[in-house]
Tab-separated table of C-alpha atoms and ligand atoms in Angstrom:
chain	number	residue	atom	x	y	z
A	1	UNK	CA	30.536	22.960	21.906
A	2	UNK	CA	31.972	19.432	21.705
A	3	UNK	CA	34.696	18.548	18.791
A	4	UNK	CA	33.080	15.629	16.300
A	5	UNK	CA	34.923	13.719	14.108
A	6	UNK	CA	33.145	12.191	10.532
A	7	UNK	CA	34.178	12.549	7.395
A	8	UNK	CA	33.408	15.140	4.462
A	9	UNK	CA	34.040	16.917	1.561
A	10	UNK	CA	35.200	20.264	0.488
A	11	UNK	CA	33.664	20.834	-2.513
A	12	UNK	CA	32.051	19.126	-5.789
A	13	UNK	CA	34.737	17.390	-7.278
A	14	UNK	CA	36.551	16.546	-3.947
A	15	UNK	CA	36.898	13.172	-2.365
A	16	UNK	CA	35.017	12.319	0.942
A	17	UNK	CA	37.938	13.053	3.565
A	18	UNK	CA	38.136	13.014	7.809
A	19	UNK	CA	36.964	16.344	9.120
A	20	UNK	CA	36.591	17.287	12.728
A	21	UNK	CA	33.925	19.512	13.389
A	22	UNK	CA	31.899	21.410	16.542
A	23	UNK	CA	28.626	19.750	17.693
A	24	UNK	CA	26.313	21.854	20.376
A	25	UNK	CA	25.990	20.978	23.593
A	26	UNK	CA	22.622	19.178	24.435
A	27	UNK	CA	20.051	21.834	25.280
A	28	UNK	CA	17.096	20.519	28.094
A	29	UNK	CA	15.310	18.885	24.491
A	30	UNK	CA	18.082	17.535	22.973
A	31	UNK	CA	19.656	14.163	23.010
A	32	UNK	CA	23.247	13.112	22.199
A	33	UNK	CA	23.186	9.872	19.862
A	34	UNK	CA	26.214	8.172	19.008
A	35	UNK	CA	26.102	7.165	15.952
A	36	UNK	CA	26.682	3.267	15.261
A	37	UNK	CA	25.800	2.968	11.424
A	38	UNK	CA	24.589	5.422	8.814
A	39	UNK	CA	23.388	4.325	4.992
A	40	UNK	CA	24.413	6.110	1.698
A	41	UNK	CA	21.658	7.405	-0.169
A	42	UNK	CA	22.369	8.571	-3.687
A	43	UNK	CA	21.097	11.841	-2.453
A	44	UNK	CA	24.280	11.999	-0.557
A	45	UNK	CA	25.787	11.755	-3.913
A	46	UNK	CA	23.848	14.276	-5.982
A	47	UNK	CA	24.309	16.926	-2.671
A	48	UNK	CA	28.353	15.673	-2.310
A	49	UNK	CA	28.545	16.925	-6.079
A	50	UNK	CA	26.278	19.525	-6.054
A	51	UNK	CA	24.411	18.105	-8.553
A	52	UNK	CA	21.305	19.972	-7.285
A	53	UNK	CA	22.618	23.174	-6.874
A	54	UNK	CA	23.261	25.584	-3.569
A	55	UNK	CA	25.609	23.288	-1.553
A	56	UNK	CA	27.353	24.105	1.403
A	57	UNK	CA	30.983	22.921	2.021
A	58	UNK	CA	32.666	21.497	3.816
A	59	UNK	CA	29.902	19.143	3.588
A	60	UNK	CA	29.137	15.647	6.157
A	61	UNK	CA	26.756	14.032	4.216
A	62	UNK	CA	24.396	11.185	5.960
A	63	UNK	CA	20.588	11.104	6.512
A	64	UNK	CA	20.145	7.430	7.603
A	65	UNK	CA	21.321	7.051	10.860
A	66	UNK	CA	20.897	4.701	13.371
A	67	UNK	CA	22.221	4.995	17.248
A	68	UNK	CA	22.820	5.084	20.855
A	69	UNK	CA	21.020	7.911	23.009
A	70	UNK	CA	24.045	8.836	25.351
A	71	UNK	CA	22.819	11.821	26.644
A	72	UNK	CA	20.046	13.425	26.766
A	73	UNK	CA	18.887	17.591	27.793
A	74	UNK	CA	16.875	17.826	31.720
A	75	UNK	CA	13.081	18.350	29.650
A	76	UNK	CA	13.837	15.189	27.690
A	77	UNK	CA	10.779	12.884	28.258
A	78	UNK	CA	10.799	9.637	25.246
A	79	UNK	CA	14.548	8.900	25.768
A	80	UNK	CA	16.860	7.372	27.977
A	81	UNK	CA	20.461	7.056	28.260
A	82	UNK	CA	21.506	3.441	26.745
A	83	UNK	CA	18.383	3.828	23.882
A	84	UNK	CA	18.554	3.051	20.504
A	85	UNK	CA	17.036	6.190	18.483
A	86	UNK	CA	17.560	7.462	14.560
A	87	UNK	CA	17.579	9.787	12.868
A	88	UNK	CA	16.269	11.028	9.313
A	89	UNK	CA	16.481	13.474	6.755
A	90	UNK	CA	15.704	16.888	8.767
A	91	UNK	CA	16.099	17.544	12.887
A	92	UNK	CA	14.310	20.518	12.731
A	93	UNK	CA	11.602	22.603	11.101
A	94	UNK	CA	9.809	25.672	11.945
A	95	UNK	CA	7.158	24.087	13.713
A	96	UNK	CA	4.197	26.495	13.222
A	97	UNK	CA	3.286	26.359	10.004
A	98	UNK	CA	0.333	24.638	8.563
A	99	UNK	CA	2.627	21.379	7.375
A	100	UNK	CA	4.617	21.613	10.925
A	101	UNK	CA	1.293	21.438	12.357
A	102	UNK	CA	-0.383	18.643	10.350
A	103	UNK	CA	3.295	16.421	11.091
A	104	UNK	CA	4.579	16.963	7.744
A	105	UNK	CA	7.800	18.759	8.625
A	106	UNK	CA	9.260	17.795	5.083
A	107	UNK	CA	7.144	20.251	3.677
A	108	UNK	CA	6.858	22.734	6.316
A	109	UNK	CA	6.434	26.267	4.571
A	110	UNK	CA	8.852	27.851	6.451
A	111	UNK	CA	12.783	26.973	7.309
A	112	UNK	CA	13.529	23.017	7.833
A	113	UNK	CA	16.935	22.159	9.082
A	114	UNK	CA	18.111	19.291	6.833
A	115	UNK	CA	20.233	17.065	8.376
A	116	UNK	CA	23.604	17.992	6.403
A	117	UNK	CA	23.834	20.551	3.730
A	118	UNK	CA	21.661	22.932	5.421
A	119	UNK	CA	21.320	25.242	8.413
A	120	UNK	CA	19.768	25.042	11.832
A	121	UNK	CA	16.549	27.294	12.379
A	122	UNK	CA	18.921	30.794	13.009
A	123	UNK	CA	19.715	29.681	9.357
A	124	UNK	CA	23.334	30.185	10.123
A	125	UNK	CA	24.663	27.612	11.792
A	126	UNK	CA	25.676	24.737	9.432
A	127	UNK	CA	24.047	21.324	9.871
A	128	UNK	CA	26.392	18.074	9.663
A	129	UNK	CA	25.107	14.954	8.540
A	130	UNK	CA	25.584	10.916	10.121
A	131	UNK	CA	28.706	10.138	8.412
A	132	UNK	CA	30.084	10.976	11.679
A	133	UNK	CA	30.931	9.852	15.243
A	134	UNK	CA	27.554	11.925	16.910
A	135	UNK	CA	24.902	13.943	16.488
A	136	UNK	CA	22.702	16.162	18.952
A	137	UNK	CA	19.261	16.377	17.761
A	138	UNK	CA	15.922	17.796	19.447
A	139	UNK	CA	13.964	14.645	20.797
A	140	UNK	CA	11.049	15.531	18.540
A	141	UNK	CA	12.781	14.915	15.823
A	142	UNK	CA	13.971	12.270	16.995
A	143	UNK	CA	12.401	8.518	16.333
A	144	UNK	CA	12.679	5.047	18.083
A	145	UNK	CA	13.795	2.426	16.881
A	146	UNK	CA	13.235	-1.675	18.005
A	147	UNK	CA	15.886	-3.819	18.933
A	148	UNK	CA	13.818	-6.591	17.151
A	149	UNK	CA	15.474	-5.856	13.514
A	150	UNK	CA	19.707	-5.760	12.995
A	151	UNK	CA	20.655	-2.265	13.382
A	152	UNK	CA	22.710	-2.253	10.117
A	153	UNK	CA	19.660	-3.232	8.260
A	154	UNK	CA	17.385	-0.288	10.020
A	155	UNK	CA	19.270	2.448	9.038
A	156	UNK	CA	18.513	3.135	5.618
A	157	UNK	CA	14.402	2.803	6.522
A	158	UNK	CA	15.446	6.255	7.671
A	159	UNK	CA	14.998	7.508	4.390
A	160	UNK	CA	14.995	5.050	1.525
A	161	UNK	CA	12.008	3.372	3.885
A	162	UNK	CA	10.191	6.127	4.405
A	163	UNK	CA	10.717	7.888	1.179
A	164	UNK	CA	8.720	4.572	-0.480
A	165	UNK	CA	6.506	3.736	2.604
A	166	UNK	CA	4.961	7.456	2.375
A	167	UNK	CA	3.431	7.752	-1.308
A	168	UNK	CA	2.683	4.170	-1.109
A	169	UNK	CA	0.278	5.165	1.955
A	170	UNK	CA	-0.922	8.429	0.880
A	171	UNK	CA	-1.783	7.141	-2.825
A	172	UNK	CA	-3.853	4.241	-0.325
A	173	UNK	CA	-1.662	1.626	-2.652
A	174	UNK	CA	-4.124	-1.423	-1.713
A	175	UNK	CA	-4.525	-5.661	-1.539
A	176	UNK	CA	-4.446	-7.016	-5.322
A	177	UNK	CA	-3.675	-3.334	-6.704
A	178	UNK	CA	-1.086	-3.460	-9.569
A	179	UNK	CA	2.282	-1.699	-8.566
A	180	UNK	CA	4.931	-0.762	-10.886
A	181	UNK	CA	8.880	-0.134	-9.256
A	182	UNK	CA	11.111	1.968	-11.528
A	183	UNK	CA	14.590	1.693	-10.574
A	184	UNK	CA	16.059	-1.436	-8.430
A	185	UNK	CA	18.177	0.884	-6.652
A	186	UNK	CA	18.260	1.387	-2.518
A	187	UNK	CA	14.646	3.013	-2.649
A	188	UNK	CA	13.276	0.312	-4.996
A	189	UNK	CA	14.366	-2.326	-3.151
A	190	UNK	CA	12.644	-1.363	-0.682
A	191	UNK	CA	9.151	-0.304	-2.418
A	192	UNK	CA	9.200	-3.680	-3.251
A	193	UNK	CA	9.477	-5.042	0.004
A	194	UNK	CA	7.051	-2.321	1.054
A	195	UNK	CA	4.423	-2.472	-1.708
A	196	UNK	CA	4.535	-6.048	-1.967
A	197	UNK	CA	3.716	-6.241	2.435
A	198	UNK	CA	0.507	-3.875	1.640
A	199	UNK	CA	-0.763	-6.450	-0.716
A	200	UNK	CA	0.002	-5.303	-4.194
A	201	UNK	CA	1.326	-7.323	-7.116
A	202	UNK	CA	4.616	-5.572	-7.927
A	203	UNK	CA	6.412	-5.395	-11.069
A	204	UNK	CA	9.724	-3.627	-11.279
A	205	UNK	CA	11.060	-2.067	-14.152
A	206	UNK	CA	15.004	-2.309	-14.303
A	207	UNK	CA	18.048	-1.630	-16.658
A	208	UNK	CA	19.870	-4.015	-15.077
A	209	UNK	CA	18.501	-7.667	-16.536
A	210	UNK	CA	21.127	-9.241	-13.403
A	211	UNK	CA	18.949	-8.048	-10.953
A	212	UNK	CA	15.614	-10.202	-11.887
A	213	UNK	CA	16.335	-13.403	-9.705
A	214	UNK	CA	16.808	-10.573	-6.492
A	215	UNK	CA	13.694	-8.852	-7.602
A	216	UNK	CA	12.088	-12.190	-7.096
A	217	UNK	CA	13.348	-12.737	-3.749
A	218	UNK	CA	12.553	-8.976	-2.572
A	219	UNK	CA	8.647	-9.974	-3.508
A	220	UNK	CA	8.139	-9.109	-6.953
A	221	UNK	CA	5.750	-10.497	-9.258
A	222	UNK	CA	6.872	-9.513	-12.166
A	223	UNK	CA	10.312	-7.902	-13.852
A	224	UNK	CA	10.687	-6.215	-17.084
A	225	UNK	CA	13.979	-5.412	-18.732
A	226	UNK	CA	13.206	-1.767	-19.102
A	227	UNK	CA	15.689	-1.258	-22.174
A	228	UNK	CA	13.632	-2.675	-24.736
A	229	UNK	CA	10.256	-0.397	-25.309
A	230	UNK	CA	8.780	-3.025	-26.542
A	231	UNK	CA	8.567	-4.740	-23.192
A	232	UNK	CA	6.787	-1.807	-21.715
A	233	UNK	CA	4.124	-1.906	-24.264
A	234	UNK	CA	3.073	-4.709	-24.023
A	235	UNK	CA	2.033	-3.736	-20.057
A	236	UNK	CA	0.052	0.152	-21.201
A	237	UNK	CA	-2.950	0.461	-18.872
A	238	UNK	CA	-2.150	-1.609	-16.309
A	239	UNK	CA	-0.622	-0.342	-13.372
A	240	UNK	CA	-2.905	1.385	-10.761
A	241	UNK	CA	0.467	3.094	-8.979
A	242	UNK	CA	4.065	3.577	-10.393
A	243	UNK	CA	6.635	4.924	-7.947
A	244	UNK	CA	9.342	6.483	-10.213
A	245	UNK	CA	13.207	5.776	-8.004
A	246	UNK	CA	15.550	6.568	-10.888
A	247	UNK	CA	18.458	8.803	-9.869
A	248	UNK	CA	19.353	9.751	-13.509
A	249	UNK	CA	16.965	11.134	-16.701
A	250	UNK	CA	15.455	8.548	-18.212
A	251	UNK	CA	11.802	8.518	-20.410
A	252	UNK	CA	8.978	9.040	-17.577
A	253	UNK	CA	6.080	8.950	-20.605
A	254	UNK	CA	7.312	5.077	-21.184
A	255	UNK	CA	5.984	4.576	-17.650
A	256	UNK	CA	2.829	6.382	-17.911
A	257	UNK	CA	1.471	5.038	-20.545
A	258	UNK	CA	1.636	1.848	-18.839
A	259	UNK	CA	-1.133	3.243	-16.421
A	260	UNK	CA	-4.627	2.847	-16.275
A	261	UNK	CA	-7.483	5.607	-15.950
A	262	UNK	CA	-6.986	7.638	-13.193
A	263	UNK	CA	-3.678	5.883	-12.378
A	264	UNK	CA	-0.647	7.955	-10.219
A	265	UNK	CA	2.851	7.687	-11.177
A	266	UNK	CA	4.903	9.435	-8.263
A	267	UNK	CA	8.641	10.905	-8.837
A	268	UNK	CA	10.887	10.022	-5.823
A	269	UNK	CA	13.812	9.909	-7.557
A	270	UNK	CA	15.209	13.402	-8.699
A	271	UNK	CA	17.192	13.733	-11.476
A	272	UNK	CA	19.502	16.893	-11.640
A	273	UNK	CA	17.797	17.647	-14.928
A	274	UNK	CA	14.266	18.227	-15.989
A	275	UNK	CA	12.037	15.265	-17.680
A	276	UNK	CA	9.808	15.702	-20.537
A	277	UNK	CA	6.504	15.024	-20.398
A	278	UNK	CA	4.234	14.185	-23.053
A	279	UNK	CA	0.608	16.086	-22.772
A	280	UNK	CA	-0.916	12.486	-24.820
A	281	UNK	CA	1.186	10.702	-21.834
A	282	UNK	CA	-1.388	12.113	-19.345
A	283	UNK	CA	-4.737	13.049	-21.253
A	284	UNK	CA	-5.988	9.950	-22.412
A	285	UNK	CA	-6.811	8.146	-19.522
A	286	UNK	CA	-6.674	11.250	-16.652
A	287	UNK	CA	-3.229	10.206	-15.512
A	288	UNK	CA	-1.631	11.640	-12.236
A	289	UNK	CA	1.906	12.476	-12.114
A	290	UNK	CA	3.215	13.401	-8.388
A	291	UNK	CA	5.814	13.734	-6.493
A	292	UNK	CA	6.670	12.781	-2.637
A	293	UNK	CA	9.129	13.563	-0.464
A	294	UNK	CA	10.487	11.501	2.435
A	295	UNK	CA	8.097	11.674	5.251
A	296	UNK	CA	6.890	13.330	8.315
A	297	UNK	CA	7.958	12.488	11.524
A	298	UNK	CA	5.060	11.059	12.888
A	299	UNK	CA	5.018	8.841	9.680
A	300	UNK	CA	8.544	7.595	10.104
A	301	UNK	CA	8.145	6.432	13.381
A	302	UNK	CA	4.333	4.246	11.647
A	303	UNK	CA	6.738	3.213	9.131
A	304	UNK	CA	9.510	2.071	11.468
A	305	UNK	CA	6.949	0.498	13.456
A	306	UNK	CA	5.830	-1.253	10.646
A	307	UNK	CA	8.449	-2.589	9.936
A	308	UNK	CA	9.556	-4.210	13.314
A	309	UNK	CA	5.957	-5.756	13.091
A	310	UNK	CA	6.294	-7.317	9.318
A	311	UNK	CA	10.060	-7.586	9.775
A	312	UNK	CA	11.424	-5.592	7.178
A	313	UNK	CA	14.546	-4.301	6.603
A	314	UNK	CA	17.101	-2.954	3.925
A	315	UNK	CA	19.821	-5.650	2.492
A	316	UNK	CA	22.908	-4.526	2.705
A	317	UNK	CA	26.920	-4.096	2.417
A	318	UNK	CA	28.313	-2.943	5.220
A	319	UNK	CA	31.395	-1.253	4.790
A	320	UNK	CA	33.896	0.737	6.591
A	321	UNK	CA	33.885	4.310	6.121
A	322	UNK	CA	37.318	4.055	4.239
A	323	UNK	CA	35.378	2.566	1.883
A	324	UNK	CA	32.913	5.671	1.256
A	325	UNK	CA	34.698	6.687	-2.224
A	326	UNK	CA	34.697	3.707	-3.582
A	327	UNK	CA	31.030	3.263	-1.978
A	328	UNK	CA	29.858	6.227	-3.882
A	329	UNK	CA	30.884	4.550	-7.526
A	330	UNK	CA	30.326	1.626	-6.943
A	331	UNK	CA	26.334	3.367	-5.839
A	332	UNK	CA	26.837	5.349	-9.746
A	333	UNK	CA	27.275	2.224	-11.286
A	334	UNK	CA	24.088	0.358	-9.843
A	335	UNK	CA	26.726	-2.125	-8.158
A	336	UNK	CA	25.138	-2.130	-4.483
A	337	UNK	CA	22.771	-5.004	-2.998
A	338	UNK	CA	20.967	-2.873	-1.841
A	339	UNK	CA	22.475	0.161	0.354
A	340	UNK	CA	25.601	0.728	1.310
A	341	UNK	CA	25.807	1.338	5.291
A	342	UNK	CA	28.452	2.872	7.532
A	343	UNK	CA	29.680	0.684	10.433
A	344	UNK	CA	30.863	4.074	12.233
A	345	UNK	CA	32.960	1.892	14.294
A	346	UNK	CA	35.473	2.249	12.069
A	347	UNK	CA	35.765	5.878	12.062
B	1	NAP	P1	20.322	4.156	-6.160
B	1	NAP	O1	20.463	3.154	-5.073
B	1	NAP	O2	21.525	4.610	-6.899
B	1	NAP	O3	19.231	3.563	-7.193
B	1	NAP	C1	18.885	4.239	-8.366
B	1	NAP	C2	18.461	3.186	-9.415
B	1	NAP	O4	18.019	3.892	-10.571
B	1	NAP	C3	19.589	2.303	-9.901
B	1	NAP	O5	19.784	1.184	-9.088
B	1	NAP	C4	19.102	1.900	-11.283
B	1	NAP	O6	18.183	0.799	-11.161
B	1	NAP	C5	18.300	3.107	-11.736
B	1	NAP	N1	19.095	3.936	-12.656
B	1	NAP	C6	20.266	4.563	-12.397
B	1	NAP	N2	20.694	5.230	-13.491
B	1	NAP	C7	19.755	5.020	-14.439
B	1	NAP	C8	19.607	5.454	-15.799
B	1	NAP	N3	20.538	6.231	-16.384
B	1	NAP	N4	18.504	5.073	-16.472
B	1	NAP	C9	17.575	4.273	-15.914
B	1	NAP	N5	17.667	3.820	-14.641
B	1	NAP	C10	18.738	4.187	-13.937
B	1	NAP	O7	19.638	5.476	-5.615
B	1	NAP	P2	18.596	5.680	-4.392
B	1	NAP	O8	19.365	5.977	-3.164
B	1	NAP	O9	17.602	4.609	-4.438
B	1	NAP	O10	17.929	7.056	-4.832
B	1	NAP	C11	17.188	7.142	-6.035
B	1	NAP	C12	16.795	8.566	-6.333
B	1	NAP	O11	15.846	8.984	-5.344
B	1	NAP	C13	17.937	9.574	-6.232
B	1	NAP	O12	17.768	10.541	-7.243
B	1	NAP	C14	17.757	10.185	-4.854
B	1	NAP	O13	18.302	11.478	-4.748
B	1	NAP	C15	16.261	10.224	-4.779
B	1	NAP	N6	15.717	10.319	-3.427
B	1	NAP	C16	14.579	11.034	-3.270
B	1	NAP	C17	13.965	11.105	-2.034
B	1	NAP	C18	12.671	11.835	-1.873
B	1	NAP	O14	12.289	12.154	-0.740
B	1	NAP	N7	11.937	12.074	-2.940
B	1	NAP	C19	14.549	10.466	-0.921
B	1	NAP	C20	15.705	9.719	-1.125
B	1	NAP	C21	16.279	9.648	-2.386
B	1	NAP	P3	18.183	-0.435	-12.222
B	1	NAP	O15	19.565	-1.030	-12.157
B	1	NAP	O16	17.152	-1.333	-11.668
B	1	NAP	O17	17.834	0.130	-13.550
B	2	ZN	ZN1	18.113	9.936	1.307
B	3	ZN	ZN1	6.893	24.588	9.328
């Protein structure tokens, strides 16, 4: 065991605070990363608070990390010492179920180790998240990451990428389809990008009426000041796909009426409280409403991949983890272009 230093909290309605922690040695399939920058995702925020329920404290929150391979175990074969690697949401799942099996660790059926605010597979040990100095992680979970896009930038493709990048694939979001973004937040910022790369003609849907000419610029076609219903109906039937990335409870049956037959609207975003659905929201026209969460390993790493390729990356404001408080409101009141990321230099 190696002492860690990051930053976390104690409970739900304390302040984000430096913590030193234990960190395993490397085993022979384990690298050491050090960790150079790490995003905030408003999941960080809803866990932090325990907004969700079941959180473990002292909590280090951080899912979207990006950095150096400094070590790595004697049976480690896809990294070197001196590599740039990230990591996501989970570093670890049970790895024989069916999901394990078919590479979709985020749903594996039996124990995943989340990256923070959960426990390793003896479902004991506590797992600490990237807002920190290092991180050991098994090389299969584990991705690569291209020194073609700025590092900063990468990080939160760790999760607000793939989060977007996965329903967008599995719903086979296609050339010319019509795509509706709810939420111009750190995830729809980047289902824009995303959705817009794959073809579509993308609308977003956004409370904040400041955020149109950046909408633009991200590769929208179209934005609609989602505060007045009456600019919603005049779009019902339209959209082919809706990906849903509102943090709070908002009116999902506005949004799905605006579908057409046979149309998906997928939840990413996860309120702490239910939404109410409307039957008639659904019926009429054989609506679909899913859900998706992040992505599975082998998926992150297509994703990642992608995005070197098409050159996409998140915007954002880099700050230094001093700043993480003030980060987190400043997240609550929609006042981030588009994620906030850790420079962990500065821890
Ligand atoms: P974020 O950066 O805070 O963006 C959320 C956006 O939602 C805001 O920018 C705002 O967009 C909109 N919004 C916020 N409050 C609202 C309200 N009261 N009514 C209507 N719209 C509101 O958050 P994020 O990091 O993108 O995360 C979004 C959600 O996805 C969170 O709940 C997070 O936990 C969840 N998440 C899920 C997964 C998954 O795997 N499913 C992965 C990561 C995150 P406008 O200003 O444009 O209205
Ligand atoms: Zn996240
Ligand atoms: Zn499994």
């Amino acid at each position: 065991m190696f002492p860690t230093r990051g930053y976390a909290t104690k409970g739900p309605t304390s302040i984000l605070e430096p913590f030193t922690f234990e960190r395993r040695e490397p085993g022979p399939q384990d690298v050491l990363i050090e960790i150079l920058y790490c995003g905030i995702c408003h999941s960080d925020i809803h866990q932090a608070r325990d907004e969700w329920g079941g959180a473990i404290f002292p909590m280090v929150p951080g899912h979207e990390i990006v950095g150096r391979v400094t070590r790595v175990g004697s049976q480690v074969k896809r990294f070197k010492v001196g590599e740039l690697a990230g990591v996501g949401c989970f570093v670890d799942s049970c790895r024989r179920c069916a999901s394990c099996k078919a590479g979709l660790e985020q749903y594996c059926e039996g124990h995943v180790a989340w990256t923070y605010n959960g426990t390793e597979q003896d479902e004991k040990t506590p797992t600490y998240g990237g807002y920190s100095s290092q991180i050991v992680v098994d090389e299969h979970y584990t991705l690569k990451i291209s020194p073609k896009l700025p590092l900063a930038n990468v990080a939160p493709l760790l999760c607000a990428g793939i989060t977007t990048y996965s329903p967008l694939r599995y719903f086979k979001v296609a050339p010319g389809q019509r795509v509706g973004v709810v939420g111009l937040g750190g995830l729809g910022h980047m289902a824009i990008k995303l959705a817009a790369a794959m073809g579509a003609e993308v609308t977003v849907f956004s409370t904040s009426k400041t955020k149109e000419r950046d909408a633009r610029r991200l590769g929208a076609h179209g934005f609609v000041v989602s505060l007045d219903p009456k600019n919603l109906d005049a779009l019902a039937d339209r959209f082919d796909f809706i990906l849903d990335a509102v943090s709070a409870p908002h009116d999902v049956n506005a949004y799905l009426r605006l579908l057409r037959r046979d149309g998906v609207l997928t939840l990413v975003g996860a309120p702490p409280k239910p939404l109410e659905v409307h039957a008639f929201s659904l019926i009429p026209r054989r609506r679909t409403l899913a859900g998706s969460n992040i992505g599975g390993i082998r998926e992150t790493q297509e994703m990642l991949d992608y995005c070197a390729e098409h050159k996409i990356a998140s915007d954002v404001e880099v700050i230094p983890i001093q700043q993480v408080n003030e980060a987190y409101e400043r997240t609550l009141k929609g006042d981030v272009r588009y994620r906030f990321v850790i420079d962990m230099k500065t821890l």
